[in-house]
Structures are given as structure tokens and as C-alpha cells.
PDB file of C-alpha atoms in Angstrom:
ATOM      1  CA  MET A  13      25.828  -7.218   9.201  1.00 96.00           C
ATOM      2  CA  GLN A  14      22.490  -9.056   8.984  1.00 98.00           C
ATOM      3  CA  ILE A  15      20.305  -7.905   6.073  1.00 98.00           C
ATOM      4  CA  SER A  16      16.603  -8.658   5.811  1.00 98.00           C
ATOM      5  CA  VAL A  17      15.222  -8.482   2.322  1.00 98.00           C
ATOM      6  CA  LEU A  18      11.485  -7.663   1.927  1.00 98.00           C
ATOM      7  CA  GLY A  19       9.720  -7.423  -1.430  1.00 98.00           C
ATOM      8  CA  ILE A  20       6.661  -5.190  -2.018  1.00 98.00           C
ATOM      9  CA  PRO A  21       5.500  -6.153  -5.532  1.00 98.00           C
ATOM     10  CA  MET A  22       3.146  -3.274  -6.050  1.00 96.00           C
ATOM     11  CA  ASP A  23       2.420  -1.332  -9.227  1.00 93.00           C
ATOM     12  CA  LEU A  24      -0.859   0.148  -8.001  1.00 93.00           C
ATOM     13  CA  GLY A  25       0.603   3.602  -7.558  1.00 86.00           C
ATOM     14  CA  ALA A  26       2.051   3.917 -11.025  1.00 81.00           C
ATOM     15  CA  GLY A  27       0.417   4.536 -14.426  1.00 75.00           C
ATOM     16  CA  ARG A  28       2.160   1.587 -16.124  1.00 79.00           C
ATOM     17  CA  ARG A  29       2.201  -2.122 -15.303  1.00 89.00           C
ATOM     18  CA  GLY A  30       5.369  -4.029 -14.619  1.00 95.00           C
ATOM     19  CA  VAL A  31       7.085  -2.747 -11.477  1.00 96.00           C
ATOM     20  CA  ASP A  32       5.271  -5.432  -9.463  1.00 96.00           C
ATOM     21  CA  MET A  33       7.907  -7.729 -10.953  1.00 98.00           C
ATOM     22  CA  GLY A  34      10.754  -5.588  -9.686  1.00 98.00           C
ATOM     23  CA  PRO A  35      11.488  -7.645  -6.483  1.00 98.00           C
ATOM     24  CA  SER A  36      11.757 -10.831  -8.602  1.00 98.00           C
ATOM     25  CA  ALA A  37      14.021  -9.116 -11.179  1.00 98.00           C
ATOM     26  CA  LEU A  38      16.347  -7.864  -8.335  1.00 98.00           C
ATOM     27  CA  ARG A  39      16.476 -11.275  -6.826  1.00 98.00           C
ATOM     28  CA  ASN A  40      17.163 -12.808 -10.238  1.00 98.00           C
ATOM     29  CA  ALA A  41      20.056 -10.358 -10.579  1.00 98.00           C
ATOM     30  CA  HIS A  42      21.744 -12.271  -7.634  1.00 98.00           C
ATOM     31  CA  LEU A  43      21.084  -9.666  -4.979  1.00 98.00           C
ATOM     32  CA  ALA A  44      21.506 -12.073  -2.027  1.00 98.00           C
ATOM     33  CA  ALA A  45      24.640 -13.605  -3.471  1.00 98.00           C
ATOM     34  CA  ARG A  46      26.285 -10.238  -4.047  1.00 98.00           C
ATOM     35  CA  LEU A  47      25.576  -9.226  -0.464  1.00 98.00           C
ATOM     36  CA  ARG A  48      26.817 -12.582   0.957  1.00 98.00           C
ATOM     37  CA  GLU A  49      30.101 -12.121  -0.963  1.00 98.00           C
ATOM     38  CA  LEU A  50      30.576  -8.939   1.017  1.00 98.00           C
ATOM     39  CA  GLY A  51      30.328 -10.956   4.255  1.00 98.00           C
ATOM     40  CA  HIS A  52      26.797 -10.064   5.185  1.00 98.00           C
ATOM     41  CA  GLY A  53      24.141 -12.456   6.380  1.00 98.00           C
ATOM     42  CA  VAL A  54      21.024 -12.299   4.261  1.00 98.00           C
ATOM     43  CA  THR A  55      17.527 -13.436   5.038  1.00 98.00           C
ATOM     44  CA  ASP A  56      14.824 -13.127   2.468  1.00 98.00           C
ATOM     45  CA  LEU A  57      11.467 -12.519   4.146  1.00 98.00           C
ATOM     46  CA  GLY A  58       9.475 -13.026   0.907  1.00 98.00           C
ATOM     47  CA  ASP A  59       6.905 -10.509  -0.260  1.00 98.00           C
ATOM     48  CA  VAL A  60       4.136  -8.398   1.280  1.00 98.00           C
ATOM     49  CA  ASP A  61       0.774  -9.403  -0.089  1.00 97.00           C
ATOM     50  CA  VAL A  62      -0.417  -6.846  -2.689  1.00 96.00           C
ATOM     51  CA  ALA A  63      -3.749  -6.860  -4.597  1.00 93.00           C
ATOM     52  CA  ILE A  64      -3.693  -7.382  -8.351  1.00 90.00           C
ATOM     53  CA  PRO A  65      -4.905  -4.246 -10.236  1.00 87.00           C
ATOM     54  CA  GLU A  66      -7.240  -6.110 -12.601  1.00 85.00           C
ATOM     55  CA  THR A  67      -9.272  -7.372  -9.639  1.00 85.00           C
ATOM     56  CA  LEU A  68      -9.950  -3.927  -8.227  1.00 82.00           C
ATOM     57  CA  ASP A  69     -12.146  -0.927  -8.906  1.00 72.00           C
ATOM     58  CA  LYS A  70      -9.611   1.748 -10.062  1.00 69.00           C
ATOM     59  CA  LEU A  71     -11.033   4.616  -8.079  1.00 63.00           C
ATOM     60  CA  GLU A  72     -11.474   3.781  -4.461  1.00 56.00           C
ATOM     61  CA  THR A  73     -11.753   5.839  -1.274  1.00 60.00           C
ATOM     62  CA  GLY A  74     -11.432   9.605  -1.820  1.00 64.00           C
ATOM     63  CA  GLY A  75     -11.215   9.204  -5.608  1.00 62.00           C
ATOM     64  CA  LEU A  76      -7.546   8.314  -5.565  1.00 83.00           C
ATOM     65  CA  VAL A  77      -6.290   5.491  -7.782  1.00 84.00           C
ATOM     66  CA  PHE A  78      -6.222   2.160  -5.813  1.00 90.00           C
ATOM     67  CA  LEU A  79      -6.058   4.065  -2.480  1.00 91.00           C
ATOM     68  CA  ASP A  80      -7.431   1.263  -0.275  1.00 90.00           C
ATOM     69  CA  SER A  81      -5.156  -1.396  -1.639  1.00 92.00           C
ATOM     70  CA  ILE A  82      -2.066   0.831  -1.532  1.00 94.00           C
ATOM     71  CA  LEU A  83      -2.930   1.724   2.046  1.00 95.00           C
ATOM     72  CA  HIS A  84      -3.193  -1.936   3.017  1.00 96.00           C
ATOM     73  CA  ALA A  85       0.136  -2.860   1.356  1.00 97.00           C
ATOM     74  CA  CYS A  86       1.963   0.060   2.911  1.00 98.00           C
ATOM     75  CA  GLN A  87       0.568  -0.657   6.357  1.00 97.00           C
ATOM     76  CA  SER A  88       1.672  -4.317   6.025  1.00 98.00           C
ATOM     77  CA  ALA A  89       5.171  -3.249   4.911  1.00 98.00           C
ATOM     78  CA  ALA A  90       5.374  -0.761   7.798  1.00 97.00           C
ATOM     79  CA  GLU A  91       4.429  -3.385  10.347  1.00 97.00           C
ATOM     80  CA  ARG A  92       6.831  -6.017   9.027  1.00 98.00           C
ATOM     81  CA  VAL A  93       9.778  -3.593   8.854  1.00 98.00           C
ATOM     82  CA  ALA A  94       8.985  -2.104  12.262  1.00 97.00           C
ATOM     83  CA  ALA A  95       9.052  -5.608  13.837  1.00 97.00           C
ATOM     84  CA  LEU A  96      12.556  -6.397  12.687  1.00 97.00           C
ATOM     85  CA  PRO A  97      15.119  -6.575  15.572  1.00 94.00           C
ATOM     86  CA  ASP A  98      17.797  -4.013  16.282  1.00 89.00           C
ATOM     87  CA  GLY A  99      20.988  -4.508  14.313  1.00 93.00           C
ATOM     88  CA  VAL A 100      19.231  -5.753  11.195  1.00 98.00           C
ATOM     89  CA  PHE A 101      19.509  -3.734   7.987  1.00 98.00           C
ATOM     90  CA  PRO A 102      16.130  -3.790   6.143  1.00 98.00           C
ATOM     91  CA  LEU A 103      16.548  -3.761   2.299  1.00 99.00           C
ATOM     92  CA  THR A 104      13.083  -3.260   0.799  1.00 99.00           C
ATOM     93  CA  LEU A 105      12.335  -3.914  -2.874  1.00 98.00           C
ATOM     94  CA  GLY A 106       9.597  -2.277  -4.892  1.00 97.00           C
ATOM     95  CA  GLY A 107       7.401  -1.949  -6.537  1.00 95.00           C
ATOM     96  CA  ASP A 108       6.490   1.623  -7.365  1.00 96.00           C
ATOM     97  CA  HIS A 109       7.681   4.409  -5.072  1.00 96.00           C
ATOM     98  CA  SER A 110       4.509   4.646  -3.178  1.00 96.00           C
ATOM     99  CA  VAL A 111       5.798   1.626  -1.198  1.00 98.00           C
ATOM    100  CA  SER A 112       8.144   4.095   0.624  1.00 98.00           C
ATOM    101  CA  MET A 113       5.233   5.428   2.671  1.00 98.00           C
ATOM    102  CA  GLY A 114       5.286   2.045   4.380  1.00 98.00           C
ATOM    103  CA  THR A 115       9.004   1.358   4.408  1.00 98.00           C
ATOM    104  CA  VAL A 116      10.053   4.789   5.654  1.00 98.00           C
ATOM    105  CA  THR A 117       7.445   4.760   8.338  1.00 97.00           C
ATOM    106  CA  GLY A 118       8.350   1.252   9.381  1.00 97.00           C
ATOM    107  CA  ASN A 119      12.088   2.057   9.700  1.00 97.00           C
ATOM    108  CA  ALA A 120      11.340   5.219  11.715  1.00 96.00           C
ATOM    109  CA  LEU A 121       9.165   3.157  14.133  1.00 95.00           C
ATOM    110  CA  ARG A 122      11.708   0.308  14.653  1.00 94.00           C
ATOM    111  CA  GLY A 123      12.527   0.095  18.342  1.00 86.00           C
ATOM    112  CA  LYS A 124      10.865   3.451  19.049  1.00 84.00           C
ATOM    113  CA  ALA A 125       7.125   3.590  19.560  1.00 75.00           C
ATOM    114  CA  GLY A 126       6.780   7.262  18.783  1.00 82.00           C
ATOM    115  CA  GLY A 127       9.121   7.087  15.838  1.00 86.00           C
ATOM    116  CA  ALA A 128      12.793   8.145  15.515  1.00 87.00           C
ATOM    117  CA  ARG A 129      14.012  11.384  14.042  1.00 95.00           C
ATOM    118  CA  MET A 130      15.174   9.870  10.709  1.00 97.00           C
ATOM    119  CA  GLY A 131      16.893  11.433   7.801  1.00 98.00           C
ATOM    120  CA  LEU A 132      15.607  10.574   4.353  1.00 98.00           C
ATOM    121  CA  ILE A 133      17.941  10.625   1.283  1.00 98.00           C
ATOM    122  CA  TRP A 134      15.522  10.548  -1.715  1.00 98.00           C
ATOM    123  CA  VAL A 135      17.520   9.587  -4.897  1.00 98.00           C
ATOM    124  CA  ASP A 136      15.041  10.121  -7.737  1.00 98.00           C
ATOM    125  CA  ALA A 137      14.373  12.001 -10.935  1.00 98.00           C
ATOM    126  CA  HIS A 138      11.118  13.250  -9.308  1.00 98.00           C
ATOM    127  CA  THR A 139      10.329  14.931  -6.052  1.00 98.00           C
ATOM    128  CA  ASP A 140       7.165  12.836  -5.552  1.00 97.00           C
ATOM    129  CA  TYR A 141       5.677  15.787  -3.558  1.00 97.00           C
ATOM    130  CA  ASN A 142       2.316  15.958  -5.058  1.00 94.00           C
ATOM    131  CA  THR A 143      -0.950  15.843  -2.960  1.00 93.00           C
ATOM    132  CA  PRO A 144      -4.287  14.515  -4.191  1.00 90.00           C
ATOM    133  CA  GLN A 145      -5.204  18.205  -4.951  1.00 89.00           C
ATOM    134  CA  SER A 146      -2.037  18.992  -6.926  1.00 89.00           C
ATOM    135  CA  SER A 147      -1.496  15.712  -8.804  1.00 87.00           C
ATOM    136  CA  PRO A 148      -2.218  15.825 -12.571  1.00 84.00           C
ATOM    137  CA  SER A 149      -2.781  12.069 -12.710  1.00 83.00           C
ATOM    138  CA  GLY A 150      -4.007  10.869  -9.330  1.00 82.00           C
ATOM    139  CA  ASN A 151      -1.300   8.224  -9.265  1.00 87.00           C
ATOM    140  CA  ILE A 152      -0.095   7.799  -5.753  1.00 92.00           C
ATOM    141  CA  HIS A 153       3.551   6.913  -6.675  1.00 92.00           C
ATOM    142  CA  GLY A 154       3.901  10.740  -7.307  1.00 93.00           C
ATOM    143  CA  MET A 155       2.738  11.594  -3.777  1.00 96.00           C
ATOM    144  CA  PRO A 156       4.792   9.532  -1.122  1.00 97.00           C
ATOM    145  CA  VAL A 157       7.034  12.267   0.209  1.00 98.00           C
ATOM    146  CA  ALA A 158       4.166  14.683   0.743  1.00 97.00           C
ATOM    147  CA  HIS A 159       2.255  12.079   2.636  1.00 97.00           C
ATOM    148  CA  LEU A 160       5.326  11.227   4.741  1.00 98.00           C
ATOM    149  CA  THR A 161       5.474  14.852   5.857  1.00 97.00           C
ATOM    150  CA  GLY A 162       1.755  14.871   6.710  1.00 97.00           C
ATOM    151  CA  LEU A 163       0.280  16.503   3.590  1.00 96.00           C
ATOM    152  CA  GLY A 164      -2.499  14.792   1.638  1.00 94.00           C
ATOM    153  CA  ASP A 165      -5.061  12.051   2.195  1.00 94.00           C
ATOM    154  CA  PRO A 166      -5.605  11.377   5.988  1.00 95.00           C
ATOM    155  CA  HIS A 167      -5.647   7.659   5.495  1.00 93.00           C
ATOM    156  CA  LEU A 168      -2.059   7.777   4.127  1.00 95.00           C
ATOM    157  CA  THR A 169      -0.763  10.477   6.418  1.00 96.00           C
ATOM    158  CA  GLY A 170      -1.916   8.352   9.338  1.00 95.00           C
ATOM    159  CA  LEU A 171       0.244   5.365   8.579  1.00 94.00           C
ATOM    160  CA  GLY A 172       2.753   6.340  11.260  1.00 89.00           C
ATOM    161  CA  GLY A 173       0.143   6.817  13.968  1.00 91.00           C
ATOM    162  CA  GLY A 174       1.114  10.454  14.350  1.00 87.00           C
ATOM    163  CA  TRP A 175       4.741  10.153  13.187  1.00 93.00           C
ATOM    164  CA  HIS A 176       5.777  12.242  10.181  1.00 96.00           C
ATOM    165  CA  MET A 177       9.042  13.188   8.467  1.00 96.00           C
ATOM    166  CA  ARG A 178      10.302  16.684   9.192  1.00 97.00           C
ATOM    167  CA  PRO A 179      10.804  18.427   5.874  1.00 97.00           C
ATOM    168  CA  GLU A 180      14.251  19.704   7.032  1.00 97.00           C
ATOM    169  CA  ASP A 181      15.259  16.019   7.461  1.00 98.00           C
ATOM    170  CA  ILE A 182      14.746  15.181   3.714  1.00 98.00           C
ATOM    171  CA  VAL A 183      17.381  15.617   1.040  1.00 98.00           C
ATOM    172  CA  MET A 184      16.568  14.806  -2.621  1.00 98.00           C
ATOM    173  CA  ILE A 185      19.322  14.102  -5.186  1.00 98.00           C
ATOM    174  CA  GLY A 186      19.036  13.776  -8.947  1.00 98.00           C
ATOM    175  CA  ILE A 187      15.862  15.825  -9.386  1.00 98.00           C
ATOM    176  CA  ARG A 188      14.964  16.869 -12.973  1.00 98.00           C
ATOM    177  CA  SER A 189      11.161  16.548 -13.339  1.00 96.00           C
ATOM    178  CA  VAL A 190       8.745  18.514 -11.093  1.00 96.00           C
ATOM    179  CA  ASP A 191       5.102  19.318 -11.768  1.00 91.00           C
ATOM    180  CA  GLY A 192       4.065  22.967 -11.526  1.00 90.00           C
ATOM    181  CA  ARG A 193       1.910  22.910  -8.414  1.00 92.00           C
ATOM    182  CA  GLU A 194       4.337  20.365  -6.859  1.00 94.00           C
ATOM    183  CA  ARG A 195       7.115  22.921  -7.328  1.00 94.00           C
ATOM    184  CA  ASP A 196       5.184  25.500  -5.356  1.00 93.00           C
ATOM    185  CA  LEU A 197       4.599  23.015  -2.480  1.00 94.00           C
ATOM    186  CA  MET A 198       8.300  22.146  -2.459  1.00 94.00           C
ATOM    187  CA  ARG A 199       9.247  25.788  -2.118  1.00 93.00           C
ATOM    188  CA  GLU A 200       7.044  26.121   0.927  1.00 93.00           C
ATOM    189  CA  THR A 201       8.460  23.117   2.840  1.00 92.00           C
ATOM    190  CA  GLY A 202      12.228  23.666   3.210  1.00 88.00           C
ATOM    191  CA  ILE A 203      13.039  20.306   1.734  1.00 96.00           C
ATOM    192  CA  LYS A 204      16.524  20.389   0.185  1.00 98.00           C
ATOM    193  CA  ALA A 205      16.524  19.220  -3.420  1.00 98.00           C
ATOM    194  CA  TYR A 206      19.633  18.862  -5.487  1.00 98.00           C
ATOM    195  CA  THR A 207      18.675  18.984  -9.124  1.00 98.00           C
ATOM    196  CA  MET A 208      20.785  17.688 -11.997  1.00 98.00           C
ATOM    197  CA  LYS A 209      22.005  21.284 -12.464  1.00 98.00           C
ATOM    198  CA  ASP A 210      23.346  21.136  -8.907  1.00 98.00           C
ATOM    199  CA  VAL A 211      24.990  17.715  -9.599  1.00 98.00           C
ATOM    200  CA  ASP A 212      26.656  19.230 -12.681  1.00 98.00           C
ATOM    201  CA  GLN A 213      27.842  22.391 -10.925  1.00 98.00           C
ATOM    202  CA  LEU A 214      28.800  21.098  -7.445  1.00 98.00           C
ATOM    203  CA  GLY A 215      29.724  17.507  -8.053  1.00 98.00           C
ATOM    204  CA  MET A 216      28.594  14.473  -6.017  1.00 98.00           C
ATOM    205  CA  THR A 217      31.166  14.640  -3.368  1.00 98.00           C
ATOM    206  CA  ARG A 218      30.179  18.137  -2.267  1.00 98.00           C
ATOM    207  CA  ILE A 219      26.478  17.200  -2.443  1.00 98.00           C
ATOM    208  CA  TYR A 220      27.223  14.266  -0.157  1.00 98.00           C
ATOM    209  CA  GLU A 221      29.086  16.433   2.326  1.00 98.00           C
ATOM    210  CA  GLU A 222      26.291  18.999   2.434  1.00 98.00           C
ATOM    211  CA  THR A 223      23.709  16.248   2.803  1.00 98.00           C
ATOM    212  CA  LEU A 224      25.423  14.623   5.816  1.00 98.00           C
ATOM    213  CA  GLU A 225      25.902  18.087   7.452  1.00 98.00           C
ATOM    214  CA  ARG A 226      22.185  18.883   6.946  1.00 98.00           C
ATOM    215  CA  LEU A 227      21.100  15.538   8.390  1.00 98.00           C
ATOM    216  CA  SER A 228      23.627  15.479  11.256  1.00 97.00           C
ATOM    217  CA  SER A 229      20.923  15.799  13.926  1.00 96.00           C
ATOM    218  CA  THR A 230      19.000  12.749  12.786  1.00 97.00           C
ATOM    219  CA  GLU A 231      19.235   9.415  14.664  1.00 94.00           C
ATOM    220  CA  ARG A 232      19.290   7.177  11.570  1.00 95.00           C
ATOM    221  CA  LEU A 233      19.342   7.542   7.713  1.00 98.00           C
ATOM    222  CA  HIS A 234      17.190   5.828   5.080  1.00 98.00           C
ATOM    223  CA  VAL A 235      18.102   5.824   1.396  1.00 98.00           C
ATOM    224  CA  SER A 236      15.223   5.473  -1.034  1.00 98.00           C
ATOM    225  CA  PHE A 237      16.669   4.905  -4.469  1.00 99.00           C
ATOM    226  CA  ASP A 238      14.420   5.110  -7.482  1.00 98.00           C
ATOM    227  CA  ALA A 239      15.983   3.537 -10.544  1.00 98.00           C
ATOM    228  CA  ASP A 240      14.888   6.436 -12.728  1.00 98.00           C
ATOM    229  CA  ALA A 241      17.339   8.755 -10.855  1.00 98.00           C
ATOM    230  CA  LEU A 242      19.993   7.208 -13.083  1.00 98.00           C
ATOM    231  CA  ASP A 243      20.069   8.150 -16.696  1.00 98.00           C
ATOM    232  CA  PRO A 244      17.840   6.020 -18.990  1.00 98.00           C
ATOM    233  CA  THR A 245      20.982   4.840 -20.849  1.00 98.00           C
ATOM    234  CA  VAL A 246      22.088   3.204 -17.539  1.00 98.00           C
ATOM    235  CA  CYS A 247      18.615   2.116 -16.321  1.00 98.00           C
ATOM    236  CA  PRO A 248      16.218   1.748 -19.244  1.00 98.00           C
ATOM    237  CA  GLY A 249      13.735  -0.353 -17.341  1.00 98.00           C
ATOM    238  CA  VAL A 250      11.728   2.338 -15.604  1.00 97.00           C
ATOM    239  CA  GLY A 251       8.186   3.566 -16.108  1.00 94.00           C
ATOM    240  CA  THR A 252       8.935   7.336 -16.082  1.00 94.00           C
ATOM    241  CA  PRO A 253      12.369   7.834 -17.695  1.00 97.00           C
ATOM    242  CA  VAL A 254      13.757  11.342 -17.861  1.00 98.00           C
ATOM    243  CA  PRO A 255      16.899  12.073 -19.896  1.00 98.00           C
ATOM    244  CA  GLY A 256      19.871  13.710 -18.269  1.00 98.00           C
ATOM    245  CA  GLY A 257      20.074  11.666 -15.094  1.00 98.00           C
ATOM    246  CA  LEU A 258      22.878  10.531 -12.823  1.00 98.00           C
ATOM    247  CA  THR A 259      25.685   8.551 -14.435  1.00 98.00           C
ATOM    248  CA  TYR A 260      26.648   5.082 -13.402  1.00 98.00           C
ATOM    249  CA  ARG A 261      29.684   6.367 -11.560  1.00 98.00           C
ATOM    250  CA  GLU A 262      27.746   9.278  -9.816  1.00 98.00           C
ATOM    251  CA  GLY A 263      25.303   6.691  -8.423  1.00 98.00           C
ATOM    252  CA  HIS A 264      28.106   4.481  -7.204  1.00 98.00           C
ATOM    253  CA  LEU A 265      30.065   7.330  -5.697  1.00 98.00           C
ATOM    254  CA  LEU A 266      27.080   8.525  -3.664  1.00 98.00           C
ATOM    255  CA  MET A 267      26.498   4.984  -2.362  1.00 98.00           C
ATOM    256  CA  GLU A 268      30.169   4.456  -1.603  1.00 98.00           C
ATOM    257  CA  LEU A 269      30.349   7.742   0.321  1.00 98.00           C
ATOM    258  CA  LEU A 270      27.185   6.967   2.306  1.00 98.00           C
ATOM    259  CA  CYS A 271      28.624   3.566   3.188  1.00 98.00           C
ATOM    260  CA  GLU A 272      31.803   5.204   4.538  1.00 98.00           C
ATOM    261  CA  SER A 273      29.636   7.546   6.689  1.00 98.00           C
ATOM    262  CA  GLY A 274      28.437   4.479   8.639  1.00 97.00           C
ATOM    263  CA  ARG A 275      25.109   6.242   9.244  1.00 97.00           C
ATOM    264  CA  VAL A 276      22.736   4.473   6.798  1.00 98.00           C
ATOM    265  CA  THR A 277      20.430   1.967   8.542  1.00 98.00           C
ATOM    266  CA  SER A 278      17.964   0.952   5.706  1.00 98.00           C
ATOM    267  CA  MET A 279      17.360   1.178   1.937  1.00 98.00           C
ATOM    268  CA  ASP A 280      14.663   0.930  -0.643  1.00 98.00           C
ATOM    269  CA  ILE A 281      15.205   0.040  -4.310  1.00 98.00           C
ATOM    270  CA  VAL A 282      12.118   0.927  -6.346  1.00 98.00           C
ATOM    271  CA  GLU A 283      10.665   1.396  -9.785  1.00 97.00           C
ATOM    272  CA  VAL A 284      12.542  -1.429 -11.573  1.00 98.00           C
ATOM    273  CA  ASN A 285      10.262  -2.507 -14.416  1.00 98.00           C
ATOM    274  CA  PRO A 286      11.417  -5.644 -16.223  1.00 98.00           C
ATOM    275  CA  ILE A 287       8.762  -5.258 -18.967  1.00 97.00           C
ATOM    276  CA  LEU A 288      10.615  -2.074 -20.118  1.00 97.00           C
ATOM    277  CA  ASP A 289      14.109  -3.409 -19.435  1.00 98.00           C
ATOM    278  CA  THR A 290      16.884  -4.844 -21.612  1.00 97.00           C
ATOM    279  CA  ARG A 291      18.090  -8.255 -20.435  1.00 97.00           C
ATOM    280  CA  ASN A 292      17.537  -7.350 -16.695  1.00 98.00           C
ATOM    281  CA  GLN A 293      20.099  -4.456 -17.069  1.00 98.00           C
ATOM    282  CA  THR A 294      18.281  -2.118 -14.656  1.00 98.00           C
ATOM    283  CA  ALA A 295      17.934  -4.712 -11.916  1.00 98.00           C
ATOM    284  CA  GLU A 296      21.604  -5.649 -12.225  1.00 98.00           C
ATOM    285  CA  VAL A 297      22.696  -1.946 -11.996  1.00 98.00           C
ATOM    286  CA  MET A 298      20.514  -1.452  -8.874  1.00 99.00           C
ATOM    287  CA  VAL A 299      21.892  -4.545  -7.209  1.00 98.00           C
ATOM    288  CA  GLY A 300      25.300  -3.007  -7.831  1.00 98.00           C
ATOM    289  CA  MET A 301      24.100   0.267  -6.182  1.00 98.00           C
ATOM    290  CA  ALA A 302      22.939  -1.700  -3.114  1.00 98.00           C
ATOM    291  CA  ALA A 303      26.302  -3.491  -2.993  1.00 98.00           C
ATOM    292  CA  SER A 304      28.171  -0.206  -3.006  1.00 98.00           C
ATOM    293  CA  LEU A 305      26.028   1.161  -0.141  1.00 98.00           C
ATOM    294  CA  LEU A 306      26.671  -2.085   1.769  1.00 98.00           C
ATOM    295  CA  GLY A 307      30.444  -2.194   1.430  1.00 98.00           C
ATOM    296  CA  GLN A 308      31.602  -3.141  -2.039  1.00 98.00           C
ATOM    297  CA  ARG A 309      34.832  -1.336  -3.000  1.00 93.00           C
ATOM    298  CA  ILE A 310      37.052  -1.114  -5.991  1.00 89.00           C
ATOM    299  CA  MET A 311      40.193  -1.671  -3.887  1.00 84.00           C
TER     300      MET A 311
END
């Protein structure tokens, strides 16, 4: 397989600095070498240009934090991903999770002007389904899924030129932190969210099987993996850690099973924050997760 790596070094959507260094940390954790060892061809496309927070007015269009600059970076990411040829696996590196508004959109538009029906597997401690009206902070990294489904600021919901995710084509895994108004929005949508209680009760294999069944009508699958989905003892270098997350083996099992399905066509790795990390542990763990999704096996 040919893999194209694209960095989006953005921390404009988060409330803490540092995730802009995530792409560098992941590369420094030997991402390309690990994937080449699995027999893949790897091309590093460099990084999308992203504005530096200190050079900007914090409140921009619509009163959202850094909206104009986030919109520009996501549009650039969407265009670069959408332009990749068929048969290439895009591996996009954040950056905070707001980058997914660009990466998910770009992957849906690849080779299909009106956008493909794409399944989204959102591995995260948070649902990220706030809107500008429901968000307690105004930080856009808590809003990407809502905007992908067409809810929220019209500048961001318009990234796909009319394409939006269908809520029934989204599955969330590892959820354990949801804001009050965000919870109400989630209940209205029909998005399937597996909380950590579900993981404990059902086990990861059953969750995987139900996820694939639910997304069986989609044309392609995108995995968006936030490092904070894993427990902070596994991935300490994240800006919004929540105790009680996925174990190291639960994360790898999910990736291994998704690899065996043969249906995943693209992936994000986001929210790796080297400033908060210990000896690049989080980046190394997340490189391992990508390797498992892309064919690494124990035997």
C-alpha cells in the first residue's frame, strides 16, 4: 500500500498550547520507518500551513476562537487530501481534533465530486459534538463532529460544499466526557456512541462487530483517533486527559480488527501534545496504533 502522510500542526482549536508539535513528535517516533517495515511505501507530504496563535486576534468571525484561521487550515487540508490519487492511504497528523473537519471532508471528496458515503469511527474520550451555542469554552476542537454533520457555524459546515456526514454513519468509541447540552444534541442525532461503560460490559470485539454491521452500507471508512481515548497512564501527553480510558491492548485490538476488515481507507492521529508528554511516550504509542491498523501483527 502507498501511504501519504500529511501534518496539520494546529493548536488553534484547543485551550492549551503544544499540539501543534504533534506531527513532529509522531515523525520523531519513527512513524515512516515503522510503516515501511510493514512493506508499505510512505511519502511525507510535509505540513499544511497554519497560523501561529500569538499573531492572531483570538476572537474572529462569529465570536468563535480563531475561526478564520481554523477554517483556512481545514480548507487547505481538505483540498490536499481530496487531491490524492486513488489507491493512496492518507494518514493525517494533528494537531487538535478540529483538523478532522478538513481531513474527513477531504477523504469523503476523494475521487467523488459530490462526496462519498463514508463511515466515521471516532475514537476519543469526548464526543466533540458541541455547537457554538452549546460550547462552554468556544474552543472549536470540541465541535468538529457537529460541524461535519451540518450543525454549527455556516463557514465550517460549508467546508464540503454541501457534503455532510450522515449521523447514522458515525460510531464513537471510548467516550467518557460529554458536556450537558452536548449530551442533549447527541441524543437527538442517532449517532452511536460506545462509552467506557459499554467497553467494560461488551468488550472490544463485540463493539467492533456491531460497528462494522452499522457501517456496512458505507463506501469507505475513516478512523479518527484522538490520543486521549487511551487512558492517561498509556498516553499522558494530551491536553484534556480523562481517567478510565481504553487500555493499551484495547486500542491495539480495535486497530487490528479494523485492519482485518480491509475497509479502512484513511486515518487521523490527533491531540498528541509533546509539552505534556513523558519522553515522547504518547507519540510512540500512537505510532503503534497506526501500525496495527496498517498491518502489524503479533504472529
